[in-house]
Amino acid sequence: MTGLHTRAQYAFVIRQLTSREIKRKYSRSYLGIVWSVLNPLLSMAVLSLIFSQLFRRSIENYPIYYLTGYILWQAFTGATTAALTALVDNKALLLKVKFPMELFILTRVYTALINLGYSLAAYVVMLLVFGVTPKWTMLLSPVIILLLFLFSLGLSYILATAYVFFGDVKHLYAVALTLWMYCSAIFYPVEQLHGVIRWVIWANPMYTYIHCLRQAVMYGQLPGTVQWLQMILWSAALYILGSTVFRRNRNRIMQKI
């Protein structure tokens, strides 16, 4: 009973911190949370205008192709970038209140998941607008998204821990994300590439999550066994690694902060 009560308290804390994060993010915006809906749509419109003709023969329904990759990428970067500074940003609370430090990281990742939910509302509307027929494989989308967020959480633990000791991690990660984005085939077909870069993209876990969601939503295809294994192993391995790194450095983090 005590364990259940403690978990209920932690869940309440996460909800309150998540509410605070969302309010702070949109505090100076007139449209507020609506930007979570407008941002992917505006990006889709711009990129579709530029690349639709270029990839017309190789990609069917390019706006949805791009939007599918974009919303997953934004969710991933939103979660990890925000979580990177979670411990340092909440230094005062960490020193005053006694509850697990990882709640602050969980809150940032959970906030990104909430924002993804708003983006998915616009995504569903765009599926209808562009005539993408409902398929039973779409039911696999939550599984793919949850695996992505487990992957994001593991990386967030590592980044948040590293940032406490090395402030330059924030700038290095921003550069790494730019390279990572171009290696995730968000707005171009990987089939048009050849040589080493094609293998690099296939080995990229983010490309696997994006590709599998496209298969399930756009083409009604089940991800292959190898792809499922890749997603599960990447998610589980990075989560275990991240939580282990965070747990082993917990005391050093408190001393450094």
PDB file of C-alpha atoms in Angstrom:
ATOM      1  CA  MET A   1       0.000   0.000   0.000  1.00  0.00           C
ATOM      2  CA  THR A   2       2.860   2.360   0.809  1.00  0.00           C
ATOM      3  CA  GLY A   3       4.415   1.697  -2.594  1.00  0.00           C
ATOM      4  CA  LEU A   4       1.139   2.419  -4.370  1.00  0.00           C
ATOM      5  CA  HIS A   5       0.702   5.629  -2.392  1.00  0.00           C
ATOM      6  CA  THR A   6       4.249   6.733  -3.286  1.00  0.00           C
ATOM      7  CA  ARG A   7       3.717   6.006  -6.989  1.00  0.00           C
ATOM      8  CA  ALA A   8       0.440   7.947  -6.903  1.00  0.00           C
ATOM      9  CA  GLN A   9       2.277  10.898  -5.373  1.00  0.00           C
ATOM     10  CA  TYR A  10       4.965  10.733  -8.054  1.00  0.00           C
ATOM     11  CA  ALA A  11       2.317  10.564 -10.793  1.00  0.00           C
ATOM     12  CA  PHE A  12       0.690  13.670  -9.309  1.00  0.00           C
ATOM     13  CA  VAL A  13       4.053  15.458  -9.266  1.00  0.00           C
ATOM     14  CA  ILE A  14       4.680  14.555 -12.920  1.00  0.00           C
ATOM     15  CA  ARG A  15       1.245  15.881 -13.909  1.00  0.00           C
ATOM     16  CA  GLN A  16       1.846  19.152 -12.074  1.00  0.00           C
ATOM     17  CA  LEU A  17       5.326  19.599 -13.509  1.00  0.00           C
ATOM     18  CA  THR A  18       4.052  18.762 -17.004  1.00  0.00           C
ATOM     19  CA  SER A  19       1.318  21.359 -16.675  1.00  0.00           C
ATOM     20  CA  ARG A  20       3.936  23.885 -15.595  1.00  0.00           C
ATOM     21  CA  GLU A  21       6.176  23.036 -18.565  1.00  0.00           C
ATOM     22  CA  ILE A  22       3.351  23.436 -21.078  1.00  0.00           C
ATOM     23  CA  LYS A  23       2.220  26.745 -19.569  1.00  0.00           C
ATOM     24  CA  ARG A  24       5.788  28.070 -19.529  1.00  0.00           C
ATOM     25  CA  LYS A  25       6.440  27.029 -23.123  1.00  0.00           C
ATOM     26  CA  TYR A  26       3.412  28.910 -24.459  1.00  0.00           C
ATOM     27  CA  SER A  27       3.231  31.689 -21.866  1.00  0.00           C
ATOM     28  CA  ARG A  28       4.150  34.451 -24.355  1.00  0.00           C
ATOM     29  CA  SER A  29       2.170  33.065 -27.270  1.00  0.00           C
ATOM     30  CA  TYR A  30      -1.316  34.224 -28.220  1.00  0.00           C
ATOM     31  CA  LEU A  31      -2.078  30.935 -29.990  1.00  0.00           C
ATOM     32  CA  GLY A  32      -0.563  28.819 -27.212  1.00  0.00           C
ATOM     33  CA  ILE A  33      -0.884  25.069 -27.673  1.00  0.00           C
ATOM     34  CA  VAL A  34      -2.347  25.624 -31.151  1.00  0.00           C
ATOM     35  CA  TRP A  35       1.257  25.963 -32.348  1.00  0.00           C
ATOM     36  CA  SER A  36       1.691  22.242 -31.744  1.00  0.00           C
ATOM     37  CA  VAL A  37      -0.913  21.792 -34.483  1.00  0.00           C
ATOM     38  CA  LEU A  38       0.127  24.625 -36.802  1.00  0.00           C
ATOM     39  CA  ASN A  39       3.863  24.002 -36.741  1.00  0.00           C
ATOM     40  CA  PRO A  40       3.847  20.612 -38.515  1.00  0.00           C
ATOM     41  CA  LEU A  41       1.207  21.805 -40.979  1.00  0.00           C
ATOM     42  CA  LEU A  42       3.160  24.932 -41.945  1.00  0.00           C
ATOM     43  CA  SER A  43       6.349  22.933 -42.276  1.00  0.00           C
ATOM     44  CA  MET A  44       4.547  20.366 -44.431  1.00  0.00           C
ATOM     45  CA  ALA A  45       3.181  23.103 -46.688  1.00  0.00           C
ATOM     46  CA  VAL A  46       6.593  24.693 -47.231  1.00  0.00           C
ATOM     47  CA  LEU A  47       8.530  21.466 -47.829  1.00  0.00           C
ATOM     48  CA  SER A  48       5.784  20.053 -50.050  1.00  0.00           C
ATOM     49  CA  LEU A  49       5.883  23.183 -52.179  1.00  0.00           C
ATOM     50  CA  ILE A  50       9.636  22.802 -52.596  1.00  0.00           C
ATOM     51  CA  PHE A  51      10.094  19.040 -52.947  1.00  0.00           C
ATOM     52  CA  SER A  52       6.794  17.619 -54.235  1.00  0.00           C
ATOM     53  CA  GLN A  53       7.802  18.041 -57.880  1.00  0.00           C
ATOM     54  CA  LEU A  54      11.319  16.764 -57.255  1.00  0.00           C
ATOM     55  CA  PHE A  55      10.165  13.489 -55.665  1.00  0.00           C
ATOM     56  CA  ARG A  56       6.839  13.144 -57.501  1.00  0.00           C
ATOM     57  CA  ARG A  57       7.853   9.933 -59.288  1.00  0.00           C
ATOM     58  CA  SER A  58       9.470   8.213 -56.298  1.00  0.00           C
ATOM     59  CA  ILE A  59       7.128   9.205 -53.439  1.00  0.00           C
ATOM     60  CA  GLU A  60       3.361   8.845 -53.524  1.00  0.00           C
ATOM     61  CA  ASN A  61       1.500  11.463 -51.463  1.00  0.00           C
ATOM     62  CA  TYR A  62       4.603  13.436 -50.532  1.00  0.00           C
ATOM     63  CA  PRO A  63       2.932  15.791 -47.975  1.00  0.00           C
ATOM     64  CA  ILE A  64       1.901  12.850 -45.785  1.00  0.00           C
ATOM     65  CA  TYR A  65       5.268  11.159 -46.343  1.00  0.00           C
ATOM     66  CA  TYR A  66       7.039  14.243 -45.034  1.00  0.00           C
ATOM     67  CA  LEU A  67       4.556  14.976 -42.246  1.00  0.00           C
ATOM     68  CA  THR A  68       4.858  11.436 -40.865  1.00  0.00           C
ATOM     69  CA  GLY A  69       8.604  11.761 -40.528  1.00  0.00           C
ATOM     70  CA  TYR A  70       8.479  15.332 -39.303  1.00  0.00           C
ATOM     71  CA  ILE A  71       6.127  14.826 -36.355  1.00  0.00           C
ATOM     72  CA  LEU A  72       8.159  11.861 -35.083  1.00  0.00           C
ATOM     73  CA  TRP A  73      11.402  13.781 -35.459  1.00  0.00           C
ATOM     74  CA  GLN A  74       9.982  16.835 -33.682  1.00  0.00           C
ATOM     75  CA  ALA A  75       8.718  14.661 -30.829  1.00  0.00           C
ATOM     76  CA  PHE A  76      12.139  13.044 -30.439  1.00  0.00           C
ATOM     77  CA  THR A  77      14.108  16.284 -30.560  1.00  0.00           C
ATOM     78  CA  GLY A  78      11.568  18.057 -28.350  1.00  0.00           C
ATOM     79  CA  ALA A  79      11.880  15.359 -25.694  1.00  0.00           C
ATOM     80  CA  THR A  80      15.658  15.007 -25.663  1.00  0.00           C
ATOM     81  CA  THR A  81      16.512  18.696 -26.046  1.00  0.00           C
ATOM     82  CA  ALA A  82      14.191  19.694 -23.210  1.00  0.00           C
ATOM     83  CA  ALA A  83      15.331  16.827 -20.974  1.00  0.00           C
ATOM     84  CA  LEU A  84      18.988  17.735 -21.500  1.00  0.00           C
ATOM     85  CA  THR A  85      18.709  20.753 -19.165  1.00  0.00           C
ATOM     86  CA  ALA A  86      16.014  19.329 -16.878  1.00  0.00           C
ATOM     87  CA  LEU A  87      18.227  18.813 -13.833  1.00  0.00           C
ATOM     88  CA  VAL A  88      20.086  22.124 -14.064  1.00  0.00           C
ATOM     89  CA  ASP A  89      16.888  24.091 -14.728  1.00  0.00           C
ATOM     90  CA  ASN A  90      15.272  22.622 -11.610  1.00  0.00           C
ATOM     91  CA  LYS A  91      18.279  22.995  -9.310  1.00  0.00           C
ATOM     92  CA  ALA A  92      16.298  24.901  -6.652  1.00  0.00           C
ATOM     93  CA  LEU A  93      13.593  22.239  -6.441  1.00  0.00           C
ATOM     94  CA  LEU A  94      16.131  19.427  -6.372  1.00  0.00           C
ATOM     95  CA  LEU A  95      17.821  20.957  -3.329  1.00  0.00           C
ATOM     96  CA  LYS A  96      14.595  21.735  -1.482  1.00  0.00           C
ATOM     97  CA  VAL A  97      12.259  18.825  -2.229  1.00  0.00           C
ATOM     98  CA  LYS A  98      13.044  15.168  -1.674  1.00  0.00           C
ATOM     99  CA  PHE A  99      11.752  13.117  -4.556  1.00  0.00           C
ATOM    100  CA  PRO A 100      13.551  11.213  -7.339  1.00  0.00           C
ATOM    101  CA  MET A 101      15.573  13.391  -9.713  1.00  0.00           C
ATOM    102  CA  GLU A 102      14.432  11.364 -12.695  1.00  0.00           C
ATOM    103  CA  LEU A 103      10.940  12.833 -12.319  1.00  0.00           C
ATOM    104  CA  PHE A 104      12.199  16.052 -13.889  1.00  0.00           C
ATOM    105  CA  ILE A 105      13.523  14.161 -16.904  1.00  0.00           C
ATOM    106  CA  LEU A 106      10.352  12.092 -17.147  1.00  0.00           C
ATOM    107  CA  THR A 107       8.324  15.298 -17.073  1.00  0.00           C
ATOM    108  CA  ARG A 108      10.180  16.811 -20.032  1.00  0.00           C
ATOM    109  CA  VAL A 109       9.768  13.632 -22.079  1.00  0.00           C
ATOM    110  CA  TYR A 110       6.118  13.295 -21.072  1.00  0.00           C
ATOM    111  CA  THR A 111       5.511  16.928 -22.088  1.00  0.00           C
ATOM    112  CA  ALA A 112       6.884  16.130 -25.549  1.00  0.00           C
ATOM    113  CA  LEU A 113       4.490  13.173 -25.722  1.00  0.00           C
ATOM    114  CA  ILE A 114       1.566  15.476 -24.868  1.00  0.00           C
ATOM    115  CA  ASN A 115       2.637  17.910 -27.590  1.00  0.00           C
ATOM    116  CA  LEU A 116       2.851  15.012 -30.035  1.00  0.00           C
ATOM    117  CA  GLY A 117      -0.752  14.197 -29.188  1.00  0.00           C
ATOM    118  CA  TYR A 118      -1.827  17.653 -30.360  1.00  0.00           C
ATOM    119  CA  SER A 119       0.249  17.284 -33.525  1.00  0.00           C
ATOM    120  CA  LEU A 120      -1.371  13.922 -34.222  1.00  0.00           C
ATOM    121  CA  ALA A 121      -4.780  15.612 -34.202  1.00  0.00           C
ATOM    122  CA  ALA A 122      -3.654  17.698 -37.170  1.00  0.00           C
ATOM    123  CA  TYR A 123      -2.024  14.629 -38.698  1.00  0.00           C
ATOM    124  CA  VAL A 124      -5.298  12.686 -38.682  1.00  0.00           C
ATOM    125  CA  VAL A 125      -7.057  15.587 -40.395  1.00  0.00           C
ATOM    126  CA  MET A 126      -4.344  15.673 -43.081  1.00  0.00           C
ATOM    127  CA  LEU A 127      -4.741  11.933 -43.658  1.00  0.00           C
ATOM    128  CA  LEU A 128      -8.396  12.546 -44.442  1.00  0.00           C
ATOM    129  CA  VAL A 129      -7.675  15.604 -46.592  1.00  0.00           C
ATOM    130  CA  PHE A 130      -5.140  13.723 -48.725  1.00  0.00           C
ATOM    131  CA  GLY A 131      -7.322  10.655 -49.068  1.00  0.00           C
ATOM    132  CA  VAL A 132      -5.319   8.163 -47.030  1.00  0.00           C
ATOM    133  CA  THR A 133      -7.802   5.382 -46.341  1.00  0.00           C
ATOM    134  CA  PRO A 134      -7.989   3.855 -42.846  1.00  0.00           C
ATOM    135  CA  LYS A 135      -6.037   0.627 -42.460  1.00  0.00           C
ATOM    136  CA  TRP A 136      -5.907  -1.831 -39.590  1.00  0.00           C
ATOM    137  CA  THR A 137      -2.122  -1.491 -39.505  1.00  0.00           C
ATOM    138  CA  MET A 138      -2.625   2.068 -38.218  1.00  0.00           C
ATOM    139  CA  LEU A 139      -3.423   0.438 -34.862  1.00  0.00           C
ATOM    140  CA  LEU A 140       0.292  -0.306 -34.575  1.00  0.00           C
ATOM    141  CA  SER A 141       1.120   3.422 -34.486  1.00  0.00           C
ATOM    142  CA  PRO A 142       0.902   3.754 -30.660  1.00  0.00           C
ATOM    143  CA  VAL A 143       3.337   0.838 -30.262  1.00  0.00           C
ATOM    144  CA  ILE A 144       5.878   2.474 -32.585  1.00  0.00           C
ATOM    145  CA  ILE A 145       5.468   5.819 -30.817  1.00  0.00           C
ATOM    146  CA  LEU A 146       5.898   4.277 -27.365  1.00  0.00           C
ATOM    147  CA  LEU A 147       9.077   2.492 -28.500  1.00  0.00           C
ATOM    148  CA  LEU A 148      10.363   5.804 -29.830  1.00  0.00           C
ATOM    149  CA  PHE A 149       9.694   7.494 -26.490  1.00  0.00           C
ATOM    150  CA  LEU A 150      11.424   4.720 -24.577  1.00  0.00           C
ATOM    151  CA  PHE A 151      14.415   5.326 -26.858  1.00  0.00           C
ATOM    152  CA  SER A 152      14.112   9.078 -26.227  1.00  0.00           C
ATOM    153  CA  LEU A 153      13.927   8.579 -22.467  1.00  0.00           C
ATOM    154  CA  GLY A 154      17.093   6.489 -22.423  1.00  0.00           C
ATOM    155  CA  LEU A 155      18.981   9.113 -24.407  1.00  0.00           C
ATOM    156  CA  SER A 156      17.511  11.850 -22.195  1.00  0.00           C
ATOM    157  CA  TYR A 157      18.989  10.220 -19.080  1.00  0.00           C
ATOM    158  CA  ILE A 158      22.434  10.238 -20.686  1.00  0.00           C
ATOM    159  CA  LEU A 159      22.181  13.816 -21.964  1.00  0.00           C
ATOM    160  CA  ALA A 160      20.834  15.220 -18.688  1.00  0.00           C
ATOM    161  CA  THR A 161      23.617  13.509 -16.741  1.00  0.00           C
ATOM    162  CA  ALA A 162      26.315  14.693 -19.143  1.00  0.00           C
ATOM    163  CA  TYR A 163      25.036  18.289 -19.142  1.00  0.00           C
ATOM    164  CA  VAL A 164      25.454  18.578 -15.360  1.00  0.00           C
ATOM    165  CA  PHE A 165      29.201  18.007 -15.771  1.00  0.00           C
ATOM    166  CA  PHE A 166      29.817  19.345 -19.293  1.00  0.00           C
ATOM    167  CA  GLY A 167      27.809  22.388 -20.338  1.00  0.00           C
ATOM    168  CA  ASP A 168      29.135  22.165 -23.904  1.00  0.00           C
ATOM    169  CA  VAL A 169      27.025  19.032 -24.422  1.00  0.00           C
ATOM    170  CA  LYS A 170      24.089  21.299 -25.244  1.00  0.00           C
ATOM    171  CA  HIS A 171      25.887  22.865 -28.213  1.00  0.00           C
ATOM    172  CA  LEU A 172      27.415  19.601 -29.391  1.00  0.00           C
ATOM    173  CA  TYR A 173      24.031  17.913 -29.314  1.00  0.00           C
ATOM    174  CA  ALA A 174      22.488  20.695 -31.407  1.00  0.00           C
ATOM    175  CA  VAL A 175      25.108  20.081 -34.096  1.00  0.00           C
ATOM    176  CA  ALA A 176      24.628  16.307 -33.841  1.00  0.00           C
ATOM    177  CA  LEU A 177      20.864  16.705 -34.278  1.00  0.00           C
ATOM    178  CA  THR A 178      21.350  18.557 -37.548  1.00  0.00           C
ATOM    179  CA  LEU A 179      23.459  15.745 -38.953  1.00  0.00           C
ATOM    180  CA  TRP A 180      21.098  13.153 -37.471  1.00  0.00           C
ATOM    181  CA  MET A 181      18.074  14.789 -39.110  1.00  0.00           C
ATOM    182  CA  TYR A 182      19.613  14.614 -42.587  1.00  0.00           C
ATOM    183  CA  CYS A 183      20.435  10.949 -41.984  1.00  0.00           C
ATOM    184  CA  SER A 184      16.822  10.127 -41.067  1.00  0.00           C
ATOM    185  CA  ALA A 185      15.289  10.464 -44.564  1.00  0.00           C
ATOM    186  CA  ILE A 186      12.535  12.770 -43.338  1.00  0.00           C
ATOM    187  CA  PHE A 187      11.968  14.597 -46.622  1.00  0.00           C
ATOM    188  CA  TYR A 188      13.660  12.427 -49.245  1.00  0.00           C
ATOM    189  CA  PRO A 189      13.504   8.754 -50.311  1.00  0.00           C
ATOM    190  CA  VAL A 190      16.440   6.672 -49.137  1.00  0.00           C
ATOM    191  CA  GLU A 191      16.060   4.478 -52.225  1.00  0.00           C
ATOM    192  CA  GLN A 192      17.640   7.217 -54.321  1.00  0.00           C
ATOM    193  CA  LEU A 193      20.877   7.044 -52.339  1.00  0.00           C
ATOM    194  CA  HIS A 194      23.734   4.642 -52.940  1.00  0.00           C
ATOM    195  CA  GLY A 195      26.875   3.496 -51.212  1.00  0.00           C
ATOM    196  CA  VAL A 196      27.876   4.023 -47.591  1.00  0.00           C
ATOM    197  CA  ILE A 197      25.339   6.772 -46.828  1.00  0.00           C
ATOM    198  CA  ARG A 198      22.462   4.426 -47.633  1.00  0.00           C
ATOM    199  CA  TRP A 199      23.765   1.884 -45.113  1.00  0.00           C
ATOM    200  CA  VAL A 200      24.256   4.646 -42.540  1.00  0.00           C
ATOM    201  CA  ILE A 201      20.606   5.652 -42.877  1.00  0.00           C
ATOM    202  CA  TRP A 202      19.393   2.058 -42.642  1.00  0.00           C
ATOM    203  CA  ALA A 203      21.392   1.675 -39.412  1.00  0.00           C
ATOM    204  CA  ASN A 204      19.906   4.890 -37.994  1.00  0.00           C
ATOM    205  CA  PRO A 205      17.287   4.015 -35.324  1.00  0.00           C
ATOM    206  CA  MET A 206      15.274   7.169 -36.050  1.00  0.00           C
ATOM    207  CA  TYR A 207      14.918   6.171 -39.680  1.00  0.00           C
ATOM    208  CA  THR A 208      13.597   2.783 -38.569  1.00  0.00           C
ATOM    209  CA  TYR A 209      10.869   4.331 -36.399  1.00  0.00           C
ATOM    210  CA  ILE A 210       9.880   6.765 -39.154  1.00  0.00           C
ATOM    211  CA  HIS A 211       9.934   4.139 -41.892  1.00  0.00           C
ATOM    212  CA  CYS A 212       7.819   1.704 -39.871  1.00  0.00           C
ATOM    213  CA  LEU A 213       5.202   4.357 -39.103  1.00  0.00           C
ATOM    214  CA  ARG A 214       5.024   5.255 -42.791  1.00  0.00           C
ATOM    215  CA  GLN A 215       4.540   1.605 -43.691  1.00  0.00           C
ATOM    216  CA  ALA A 216       1.745   1.157 -41.164  1.00  0.00           C
ATOM    217  CA  VAL A 217      -0.117   4.409 -41.882  1.00  0.00           C
ATOM    218  CA  MET A 218       0.438   5.132 -45.563  1.00  0.00           C
ATOM    219  CA  TYR A 219       0.821   1.723 -47.160  1.00  0.00           C
ATOM    220  CA  GLY A 220      -0.992  -0.655 -44.804  1.00  0.00           C
ATOM    221  CA  GLN A 221       2.118  -2.795 -44.447  1.00  0.00           C
ATOM    222  CA  LEU A 222       3.385  -4.527 -41.333  1.00  0.00           C
ATOM    223  CA  PRO A 223       6.963  -3.717 -40.335  1.00  0.00           C
ATOM    224  CA  GLY A 224       9.170  -6.741 -40.961  1.00  0.00           C
ATOM    225  CA  THR A 225      10.546  -8.966 -38.213  1.00  0.00           C
ATOM    226  CA  VAL A 226      13.990  -7.382 -38.518  1.00  0.00           C
ATOM    227  CA  GLN A 227      12.494  -3.904 -38.201  1.00  0.00           C
ATOM    228  CA  TRP A 228      10.525  -4.872 -35.086  1.00  0.00           C
ATOM    229  CA  LEU A 229      13.661  -6.349 -33.566  1.00  0.00           C
ATOM    230  CA  GLN A 230      15.602  -3.188 -34.404  1.00  0.00           C
ATOM    231  CA  MET A 231      13.027  -0.925 -32.770  1.00  0.00           C
ATOM    232  CA  ILE A 232      12.659  -3.078 -29.663  1.00  0.00           C
ATOM    233  CA  LEU A 233      16.390  -3.622 -29.202  1.00  0.00           C
ATOM    234  CA  TRP A 234      17.288   0.042 -29.762  1.00  0.00           C
ATOM    235  CA  SER A 235      14.607   1.166 -27.307  1.00  0.00           C
ATOM    236  CA  ALA A 236      15.403  -1.401 -24.619  1.00  0.00           C
ATOM    237  CA  ALA A 237      19.180  -1.109 -24.942  1.00  0.00           C
ATOM    238  CA  LEU A 238      19.286   2.685 -24.807  1.00  0.00           C
ATOM    239  CA  TYR A 239      16.787   2.849 -21.947  1.00  0.00           C
ATOM    240  CA  ILE A 240      18.804   0.357 -19.895  1.00  0.00           C
ATOM    241  CA  LEU A 241      22.060   2.146 -20.705  1.00  0.00           C
ATOM    242  CA  GLY A 242      20.602   5.579 -19.951  1.00  0.00           C
ATOM    243  CA  SER A 243      18.973   4.596 -16.657  1.00  0.00           C
ATOM    244  CA  THR A 244      22.180   2.809 -15.572  1.00  0.00           C
ATOM    245  CA  VAL A 245      24.348   5.851 -16.336  1.00  0.00           C
ATOM    246  CA  PHE A 246      21.919   8.108 -14.488  1.00  0.00           C
ATOM    247  CA  ARG A 247      21.621   5.831 -11.460  1.00  0.00           C
ATOM    248  CA  ARG A 248      25.381   5.406 -11.080  1.00  0.00           C
ATOM    249  CA  ASN A 249      25.961   9.168 -11.232  1.00  0.00           C
ATOM    250  CA  ARG A 250      23.060  10.185  -8.995  1.00  0.00           C
ATOM    251  CA  ASN A 251      25.236  11.143  -6.022  1.00  0.00           C
ATOM    252  CA  ARG A 252      27.775  12.971  -8.173  1.00  0.00           C
ATOM    253  CA  ILE A 253      24.958  14.915  -9.822  1.00  0.00           C
ATOM    254  CA  MET A 254      23.686  16.152  -6.442  1.00  0.00           C
ATOM    255  CA  GLN A 255      27.199  17.151  -5.408  1.00  0.00           C
ATOM    256  CA  LYS A 256      27.828  19.010  -8.685  1.00  0.00           C
ATOM    257  CA  ILE A 257      24.480  20.811  -8.655  1.00  0.00           C
TER     258      ILE A 257
END
